[in-house]
PDB file of C-alpha atoms and ligand atoms in Angstrom:
ATOM      1  CA  UNK A   1      32.119 433.248 -24.278  1.00 65.00           C
ATOM      2  CA  UNK A   2      35.728 434.439 -24.330  1.00 70.00           C
ATOM      3  CA  UNK A   3      37.459 434.748 -20.942  1.00 74.00           C
ATOM      4  CA  UNK A   4      36.989 438.103 -19.256  1.00 83.00           C
ATOM      5  CA  UNK A   5      39.847 440.472 -18.443  1.00 83.00           C
ATOM      6  CA  UNK A   6      39.487 439.476 -14.797  1.00 86.00           C
ATOM      7  CA  UNK A   7      39.818 435.781 -15.727  1.00 87.00           C
ATOM      8  CA  UNK A   8      42.976 436.467 -17.700  1.00 86.00           C
ATOM      9  CA  UNK A   9      44.465 438.575 -14.927  1.00 89.00           C
ATOM     10  CA  UNK A  10      43.734 435.809 -12.406  1.00 91.00           C
ATOM     11  CA  UNK A  11      45.392 433.265 -14.687  1.00 91.00           C
ATOM     12  CA  UNK A  12      48.490 435.432 -15.055  1.00 92.00           C
ATOM     13  CA  UNK A  13      48.652 435.869 -11.264  1.00 93.00           C
ATOM     14  CA  UNK A  14      48.405 432.118 -10.831  1.00 93.00           C
ATOM     15  CA  UNK A  15      51.144 431.602 -13.434  1.00 94.00           C
ATOM     16  CA  UNK A  16      53.480 434.058 -11.673  1.00 93.00           C
ATOM     17  CA  UNK A  17      52.785 432.323  -8.370  1.00 92.00           C
ATOM     18  CA  UNK A  18      53.706 428.921  -9.830  1.00 92.00           C
ATOM     19  CA  UNK A  19      56.836 430.320 -11.482  1.00 90.00           C
ATOM     20  CA  UNK A  20      57.959 431.847  -8.180  1.00 90.00           C
ATOM     21  CA  UNK A  21      57.349 428.490  -6.511  1.00 88.00           C
ATOM     22  CA  UNK A  22      59.992 427.035  -8.802  1.00 86.00           C
ATOM     23  CA  UNK A  23      57.917 425.487 -11.595  1.00 87.00           C
ATOM     24  CA  UNK A  24      59.277 425.397 -15.113  1.00 86.00           C
ATOM     25  CA  UNK A  25      57.822 427.495 -17.921  1.00 86.00           C
ATOM     26  CA  UNK A  26      56.658 424.332 -19.698  1.00 85.00           C
ATOM     27  CA  UNK A  27      55.005 422.944 -16.569  1.00 87.00           C
ATOM     28  CA  UNK A  28      53.094 426.156 -15.916  1.00 91.00           C
ATOM     29  CA  UNK A  29      52.017 426.444 -19.554  1.00 89.00           C
ATOM     30  CA  UNK A  30      50.716 422.873 -19.485  1.00 88.00           C
ATOM     31  CA  UNK A  31      48.938 423.215 -16.160  1.00 88.00           C
ATOM     32  CA  UNK A  32      47.190 426.497 -16.987  1.00 91.00           C
ATOM     33  CA  UNK A  33      46.617 425.745 -20.699  1.00 88.00           C
ATOM     34  CA  UNK A  34      48.650 428.771 -21.666  1.00 88.00           C
ATOM     35  CA  UNK A  35      50.955 429.482 -24.546  1.00 87.00           C
ATOM     36  CA  UNK A  36      54.578 428.813 -23.592  1.00 86.00           C
ATOM     37  CA  UNK A  37      55.746 432.107 -25.074  1.00 86.00           C
ATOM     38  CA  UNK A  38      53.186 433.979 -22.973  1.00 88.00           C
ATOM     39  CA  UNK A  39      54.442 432.223 -19.814  1.00 90.00           C
ATOM     40  CA  UNK A  40      58.058 432.956 -20.740  1.00 87.00           C
ATOM     41  CA  UNK A  41      57.152 436.642 -21.206  1.00 87.00           C
ATOM     42  CA  UNK A  42      55.435 436.665 -17.787  1.00 89.00           C
ATOM     43  CA  UNK A  43      58.595 435.212 -16.262  1.00 87.00           C
ATOM     44  CA  UNK A  44      60.737 437.930 -17.863  1.00 84.00           C
ATOM     45  CA  UNK A  45      58.327 440.750 -16.939  1.00 84.00           C
ATOM     46  CA  UNK A  46      58.172 439.590 -13.303  1.00 84.00           C
ATOM     47  CA  UNK A  47      61.968 439.184 -13.117  1.00 83.00           C
ATOM     48  CA  UNK A  48      61.728 435.525 -12.095  1.00 83.00           C
ATOM     49  CA  UNK A  49      64.966 433.776 -13.134  1.00 78.00           C
ATOM     50  CA  UNK A  50      64.683 430.819 -15.491  1.00 75.00           C
ATOM     51  CA  UNK A  51      65.535 427.432 -14.037  1.00 70.00           C
ATOM     52  CA  UNK A  52      69.181 426.579 -14.696  1.00 63.00           C
ATOM     53  CA  UNK A  53      69.346 423.552 -16.977  1.00 54.00           C
ATOM     54  CA  UNK A  54      65.736 422.768 -16.219  1.00 49.00           C
ATOM     55  CA  UNK A  55      66.419 422.004 -12.546  1.00 46.00           C
ATOM     56  CA  UNK A  56      63.025 420.964 -11.239  1.00 51.00           C
ATOM     57  CA  UNK A  57      63.347 422.579  -7.792  1.00 53.00           C
ATOM     58  CA  UNK A  58      64.177 426.156  -6.902  1.00 72.00           C
ATOM     59  CA  UNK A  59      63.115 426.099  -3.252  1.00 81.00           C
ATOM     60  CA  UNK A  60      65.305 424.548  -0.595  1.00 86.00           C
ATOM     61  CA  UNK A  61      63.934 421.556   1.330  1.00 90.00           C
ATOM     62  CA  UNK A  62      63.083 423.837   4.247  1.00 91.00           C
ATOM     63  CA  UNK A  63      61.400 426.466   2.071  1.00 89.00           C
ATOM     64  CA  UNK A  64      59.301 423.831   0.364  1.00 92.00           C
ATOM     65  CA  UNK A  65      58.445 422.346   3.749  1.00 95.00           C
ATOM     66  CA  UNK A  66      57.300 425.757   5.030  1.00 94.00           C
ATOM     67  CA  UNK A  67      55.083 426.276   1.993  1.00 92.00           C
ATOM     68  CA  UNK A  68      53.130 423.148   3.026  1.00 95.00           C
ATOM     69  CA  UNK A  69      52.492 424.106   6.645  1.00 95.00           C
ATOM     70  CA  UNK A  70      49.969 426.271   8.440  1.00 95.00           C
ATOM     71  CA  UNK A  71      50.267 427.538  12.034  1.00 93.00           C
ATOM     72  CA  UNK A  72      47.278 426.710  14.178  1.00 92.00           C
ATOM     73  CA  UNK A  73      46.269 427.828  17.662  1.00 88.00           C
ATOM     74  CA  UNK A  74      48.433 426.789  20.556  1.00 85.00           C
ATOM     75  CA  UNK A  75      51.643 426.929  18.505  1.00 88.00           C
ATOM     76  CA  UNK A  76      50.828 423.740  16.572  1.00 93.00           C
ATOM     77  CA  UNK A  77      51.245 423.300  12.826  1.00 95.00           C
ATOM     78  CA  UNK A  78      49.130 421.476  10.275  1.00 96.00           C
ATOM     79  CA  UNK A  79      50.642 419.739   7.277  1.00 96.00           C
ATOM     80  CA  UNK A  80      48.873 420.860   4.101  1.00 95.00           C
ATOM     81  CA  UNK A  81      51.132 418.886   1.782  1.00 93.00           C
ATOM     82  CA  UNK A  82      51.123 415.344   0.463  1.00 92.00           C
ATOM     83  CA  UNK A  83      50.070 412.291   2.477  1.00 92.00           C
ATOM     84  CA  UNK A  84      50.921 408.659   1.833  1.00 89.00           C
ATOM     85  CA  UNK A  85      48.074 406.159   1.594  1.00 88.00           C
ATOM     86  CA  UNK A  86      48.884 405.210   5.199  1.00 86.00           C
ATOM     87  CA  UNK A  87      48.458 408.827   6.291  1.00 87.00           C
ATOM     88  CA  UNK A  88      52.156 409.685   6.532  1.00 91.00           C
ATOM     89  CA  UNK A  89      53.047 413.316   5.933  1.00 95.00           C
ATOM     90  CA  UNK A  90      55.582 413.507   3.130  1.00 94.00           C
ATOM     91  CA  UNK A  91      57.045 415.786   0.557  1.00 93.00           C
ATOM     92  CA  UNK A  92      59.231 415.320  -2.508  1.00 89.00           C
ATOM     93  CA  UNK A  93      62.191 417.489  -3.328  1.00 86.00           C
ATOM     94  CA  UNK A  94      64.509 416.991  -6.300  1.00 81.00           C
ATOM     95  CA  UNK A  95      63.385 413.392  -6.621  1.00 80.00           C
ATOM     96  CA  UNK A  96      63.827 412.506  -2.933  1.00 86.00           C
ATOM     97  CA  UNK A  97      60.955 411.777  -0.533  1.00 89.00           C
ATOM     98  CA  UNK A  98      61.081 413.388   2.912  1.00 92.00           C
ATOM     99  CA  UNK A  99      59.008 412.832   6.020  1.00 95.00           C
ATOM    100  CA  UNK A 100      57.492 416.170   7.072  1.00 97.00           C
ATOM    101  CA  UNK A 101      58.220 415.348  10.739  1.00 96.00           C
ATOM    102  CA  UNK A 102      61.829 414.553   9.975  1.00 95.00           C
ATOM    103  CA  UNK A 103      62.352 417.872   8.194  1.00 96.00           C
ATOM    104  CA  UNK A 104      60.623 419.659  11.106  1.00 96.00           C
ATOM    105  CA  UNK A 105      62.893 417.913  13.619  1.00 95.00           C
ATOM    106  CA  UNK A 106      65.946 418.939  11.632  1.00 93.00           C
ATOM    107  CA  UNK A 107      64.807 422.577  11.492  1.00 92.00           C
ATOM    108  CA  UNK A 108      64.539 422.647  15.295  1.00 90.00           C
ATOM    109  CA  UNK A 109      67.605 420.608  16.244  1.00 87.00           C
ATOM    110  CA  UNK A 110      70.005 421.039  13.357  1.00 88.00           C
ATOM    111  CA  UNK A 111      70.555 417.267  13.348  1.00 88.00           C
ATOM    112  CA  UNK A 112      68.613 414.286  12.066  1.00 90.00           C
ATOM    113  CA  UNK A 113      66.382 412.508  14.581  1.00 91.00           C
ATOM    114  CA  UNK A 114      67.480 409.244  16.130  1.00 88.00           C
ATOM    115  CA  UNK A 115      64.977 406.773  14.696  1.00 87.00           C
ATOM    116  CA  UNK A 116      61.716 408.445  13.709  1.00 90.00           C
ATOM    117  CA  UNK A 117      60.479 411.941  14.479  1.00 93.00           C
ATOM    118  CA  UNK A 118      56.890 412.664  15.417  1.00 91.00           C
ATOM    119  CA  UNK A 119      54.912 415.182  17.416  1.00 92.00           C
ATOM    120  CA  UNK A 120      55.377 415.023  21.164  1.00 88.00           C
ATOM    121  CA  UNK A 121      52.824 417.736  21.998  1.00 87.00           C
ATOM    122  CA  UNK A 122      49.847 415.409  22.240  1.00 84.00           C
ATOM    123  CA  UNK A 123      48.367 416.577  18.932  1.00 88.00           C
ATOM    124  CA  UNK A 124      48.824 413.776  16.398  1.00 86.00           C
ATOM    125  CA  UNK A 125      50.186 415.016  13.096  1.00 92.00           C
ATOM    126  CA  UNK A 126      51.423 418.365  14.416  1.00 95.00           C
ATOM    127  CA  UNK A 127      54.553 419.302  12.448  1.00 97.00           C
ATOM    128  CA  UNK A 128      55.623 422.339  14.517  1.00 95.00           C
ATOM    129  CA  UNK A 129      59.434 422.026  14.631  1.00 95.00           C
ATOM    130  CA  UNK A 130      59.566 422.745  18.361  1.00 92.00           C
ATOM    131  CA  UNK A 131      57.021 419.964  19.057  1.00 93.00           C
ATOM    132  CA  UNK A 132      58.958 417.141  17.372  1.00 93.00           C
ATOM    133  CA  UNK A 133      60.634 414.419  19.372  1.00 91.00           C
ATOM    134  CA  UNK A 134      62.559 411.432  18.129  1.00 89.00           C
ATOM    135  CA  UNK A 135      62.570 407.762  19.070  1.00 84.00           C
ATOM    136  CA  UNK A 136      65.415 408.252  21.542  1.00 79.00           C
ATOM    137  CA  UNK A 137      63.494 410.871  23.473  1.00 80.00           C
ATOM    138  CA  UNK A 138      60.224 408.913  23.372  1.00 74.00           C
ATOM    139  CA  UNK A 139      61.989 405.916  24.886  1.00 71.00           C
ATOM    140  CA  UNK A 140      62.954 408.038  27.875  1.00 65.00           C
ATOM    141  CA  UNK A 141      59.687 409.896  28.255  1.00 55.00           C
ATOM    142  CA  UNK A 142      57.850 406.549  27.746  1.00 52.00           C
ATOM    143  CA  UNK A 143      54.637 408.230  26.673  1.00 49.00           C
ATOM    144  CA  UNK A 144      54.618 411.299  24.436  1.00 50.00           C
ATOM    145  CA  UNK A 145      51.734 412.671  26.492  1.00 51.00           C
ATOM    146  CA  UNK A 146      53.783 412.958  29.658  1.00 63.00           C
ATOM    147  CA  UNK A 147      53.653 416.629  30.572  1.00 69.00           C
ATOM    148  CA  UNK A 148      55.965 417.964  33.233  1.00 77.00           C
ATOM    149  CA  UNK A 149      54.948 421.074  35.174  1.00 79.00           C
ATOM    150  CA  UNK A 150      58.448 422.500  35.183  1.00 83.00           C
ATOM    151  CA  UNK A 151      61.942 421.944  33.892  1.00 84.00           C
ATOM    152  CA  UNK A 152      62.818 420.851  37.443  1.00 86.00           C
ATOM    153  CA  UNK A 153      60.118 418.159  37.404  1.00 86.00           C
ATOM    154  CA  UNK A 154      61.411 416.850  34.097  1.00 89.00           C
ATOM    155  CA  UNK A 155      64.957 416.976  35.407  1.00 92.00           C
ATOM    156  CA  UNK A 156      63.925 414.904  38.426  1.00 90.00           C
ATOM    157  CA  UNK A 157      62.279 412.327  36.143  1.00 89.00           C
ATOM    158  CA  UNK A 158      65.384 412.025  33.990  1.00 92.00           C
ATOM    159  CA  UNK A 159      68.014 411.668  36.711  1.00 93.00           C
ATOM    160  CA  UNK A 160      68.947 408.816  39.070  1.00 92.00           C
ATOM    161  CA  UNK A 161      70.872 409.021  42.364  1.00 92.00           C
ATOM    162  CA  UNK A 162      74.023 406.911  42.354  1.00 92.00           C
ATOM    163  CA  UNK A 163      73.777 405.819  45.980  1.00 87.00           C
ATOM    164  CA  UNK A 164      76.962 407.642  46.966  1.00 90.00           C
ATOM    165  CA  UNK A 165      75.638 411.173  46.712  1.00 92.00           C
ATOM    166  CA  UNK A 166      75.975 411.865  43.005  1.00 95.00           C
ATOM    167  CA  UNK A 167      73.260 412.189  40.382  1.00 95.00           C
ATOM    168  CA  UNK A 168      73.324 410.583  36.914  1.00 94.00           C
ATOM    169  CA  UNK A 169      71.531 411.773  33.784  1.00 94.00           C
ATOM    170  CA  UNK A 170      69.263 409.124  32.191  1.00 91.00           C
ATOM    171  CA  UNK A 171      67.788 411.378  29.476  1.00 88.00           C
ATOM    172  CA  UNK A 172      68.747 412.004  25.856  1.00 87.00           C
ATOM    173  CA  UNK A 173      72.051 413.326  24.551  1.00 86.00           C
ATOM    174  CA  UNK A 174      72.786 415.552  21.588  1.00 81.00           C
ATOM    175  CA  UNK A 175      74.806 414.360  18.617  1.00 78.00           C
ATOM    176  CA  UNK A 176      77.975 415.460  20.448  1.00 79.00           C
ATOM    177  CA  UNK A 177      77.163 413.197  23.425  1.00 82.00           C
ATOM    178  CA  UNK A 178      76.197 416.061  25.745  1.00 87.00           C
ATOM    179  CA  UNK A 179      73.099 415.610  27.916  1.00 91.00           C
ATOM    180  CA  UNK A 180      70.154 417.529  26.539  1.00 90.00           C
ATOM    181  CA  UNK A 181      67.065 418.613  28.454  1.00 91.00           C
ATOM    182  CA  UNK A 182      64.179 419.586  26.198  1.00 86.00           C
ATOM    183  CA  UNK A 183      61.687 421.693  28.071  1.00 81.00           C
ATOM    184  CA  UNK A 184      58.692 423.065  26.130  1.00 80.00           C
ATOM    185  CA  UNK A 185      60.656 423.026  22.905  1.00 78.00           C
ATOM    186  CA  UNK A 186      63.711 424.713  24.381  1.00 82.00           C
ATOM    187  CA  UNK A 187      66.954 422.931  24.984  1.00 84.00           C
ATOM    188  CA  UNK A 188      69.491 423.351  27.705  1.00 87.00           C
ATOM    189  CA  UNK A 189      72.181 421.430  29.508  1.00 92.00           C
ATOM    190  CA  UNK A 190      70.432 419.733  32.479  1.00 95.00           C
ATOM    191  CA  UNK A 191      73.174 421.068  34.768  1.00 95.00           C
ATOM    192  CA  UNK A 192      71.631 424.542  34.460  1.00 94.00           C
ATOM    193  CA  UNK A 193      68.219 423.821  36.047  1.00 92.00           C
ATOM    194  CA  UNK A 194      70.001 421.462  38.484  1.00 95.00           C
ATOM    195  CA  UNK A 195      72.195 424.338  39.576  1.00 96.00           C
ATOM    196  CA  UNK A 196      69.281 426.806  39.727  1.00 93.00           C
ATOM    197  CA  UNK A 197      67.234 424.429  41.853  1.00 92.00           C
ATOM    198  CA  UNK A 198      69.975 424.026  44.418  1.00 94.00           C
ATOM    199  CA  UNK A 199      71.192 427.626  44.604  1.00 94.00           C
ATOM    200  CA  UNK A 200      67.832 429.347  44.079  1.00 93.00           C
ATOM    201  CA  UNK A 201      69.210 431.458  41.225  1.00 94.00           C
ATOM    202  CA  UNK A 202      70.139 430.860  37.601  1.00 93.00           C
ATOM    203  CA  UNK A 203      73.797 430.029  36.972  1.00 95.00           C
ATOM    204  CA  UNK A 204      76.176 432.542  35.431  1.00 96.00           C
ATOM    205  CA  UNK A 205      78.631 431.355  32.835  1.00 95.00           C
ATOM    206  CA  UNK A 206      79.474 427.682  32.468  1.00 94.00           C
ATOM    207  CA  UNK A 207      78.228 425.116  34.991  1.00 95.00           C
ATOM    208  CA  UNK A 208      80.823 422.533  35.988  1.00 95.00           C
ATOM    209  CA  UNK A 209      80.754 419.620  38.431  1.00 94.00           C
ATOM    210  CA  UNK A 210      83.230 420.020  41.273  1.00 91.00           C
ATOM    211  CA  UNK A 211      83.110 416.334  42.266  1.00 94.00           C
ATOM    212  CA  UNK A 212      84.955 413.474  40.591  1.00 91.00           C
ATOM    213  CA  UNK A 213      81.799 411.781  39.259  1.00 92.00           C
ATOM    214  CA  UNK A 214      81.679 412.393  35.485  1.00 90.00           C
ATOM    215  CA  UNK A 215      78.545 414.274  34.394  1.00 92.00           C
ATOM    216  CA  UNK A 216      77.270 414.569  37.967  1.00 96.00           C
ATOM    217  CA  UNK A 217      74.083 416.636  38.291  1.00 96.00           C
ATOM    218  CA  UNK A 218      73.858 416.808  42.106  1.00 96.00           C
ATOM    219  CA  UNK A 219      73.077 420.511  42.719  1.00 95.00           C
ATOM    220  CA  UNK A 220      75.488 420.750  45.642  1.00 94.00           C
ATOM    221  CA  UNK A 221      78.311 419.460  43.430  1.00 96.00           C
ATOM    222  CA  UNK A 222      77.800 422.103  40.740  1.00 97.00           C
ATOM    223  CA  UNK A 223      79.616 425.398  40.327  1.00 96.00           C
ATOM    224  CA  UNK A 224      79.101 428.401  38.101  1.00 97.00           C
ATOM    225  CA  UNK A 225      81.395 431.362  37.489  1.00 96.00           C
ATOM    226  CA  UNK A 226      80.370 433.044  40.765  1.00 95.00           C
ATOM    227  CA  UNK A 227      80.779 430.032  43.069  1.00 95.00           C
ATOM    228  CA  UNK A 228      84.108 429.155  41.423  1.00 95.00           C
ATOM    229  CA  UNK A 229      85.322 432.703  42.155  1.00 94.00           C
ATOM    230  CA  UNK A 230      84.029 432.374  45.734  1.00 92.00           C
ATOM    231  CA  UNK A 231      85.975 429.143  46.261  1.00 90.00           C
ATOM    232  CA  UNK A 232      89.090 430.745  44.787  1.00 90.00           C
ATOM    233  CA  UNK A 233      88.767 433.667  47.236  1.00 92.00           C
ATOM    234  CA  UNK A 234      88.245 431.305  50.170  1.00 89.00           C
ATOM    235  CA  UNK A 235      91.321 429.258  49.221  1.00 86.00           C
ATOM    236  CA  UNK A 236      93.364 432.458  48.805  1.00 88.00           C
ATOM    237  CA  UNK A 237      92.289 433.613  52.278  1.00 88.00           C
ATOM    238  CA  UNK A 238      93.520 430.303  53.659  1.00 85.00           C
ATOM    239  CA  UNK A 239      96.806 430.799  51.844  1.00 83.00           C
ATOM    240  CA  UNK A 240      96.148 427.762  49.622  1.00 74.00           C
TER     241      UNK A 240
HETATM  242 ZN1   ZN B   1      52.099 420.670  18.351  1.00 50.82          ZN
HETATM  243 ZN1   ZN B   2      78.767 414.550  42.294  1.00 50.82          ZN
END
């Protein structure tokens, strides 16, 4: 029995989908057992540009990554792409293999993870970018299942009193060496919650330490734009 009109239409839809996903005319023709000229005509009719010089990949790494993910409840993400025999989530792009977690980490942080990236949300295999943590952060948190009730609780766990009234950061740093507090997938300088905790309000403008201990996070040693202005007024009143 010859294929029905509906069958042919479905095949053409499938061909257009594959072409848009960056597959070559030849690859689509081979996969769908279609005539190359017919596939080329479909490409022209749908306005899908031909691949320059037969470049195998039209999607960027991130676009390809996204096409292999599915959001699930609770903000998690399932990997629907390739797995290694050991269960690793991977994808290939222009001849290079990528770890799905590593790409996810890069999407969230803009930098490569230190060591390996994996989910820190307690759901193994979750590839949601905002749920990825790297080896450096796992070392600090000790167990990826540690859940802090608040940014302040996490701050307390990642700081250490110096013994002479200051407070040191023991948590992770960004690629520029600045301390980085990751709270529920959002990042901030730990000085901000440290300030808020001490003053009972969020800081305005930049938070700076007024003491001589580099990177100090003791709330009482921190200033924002408003407290700096207050000090300046007080000094002026004293004629200083
Ligand atoms: Zn997750
Ligand atoms: Zn201090």
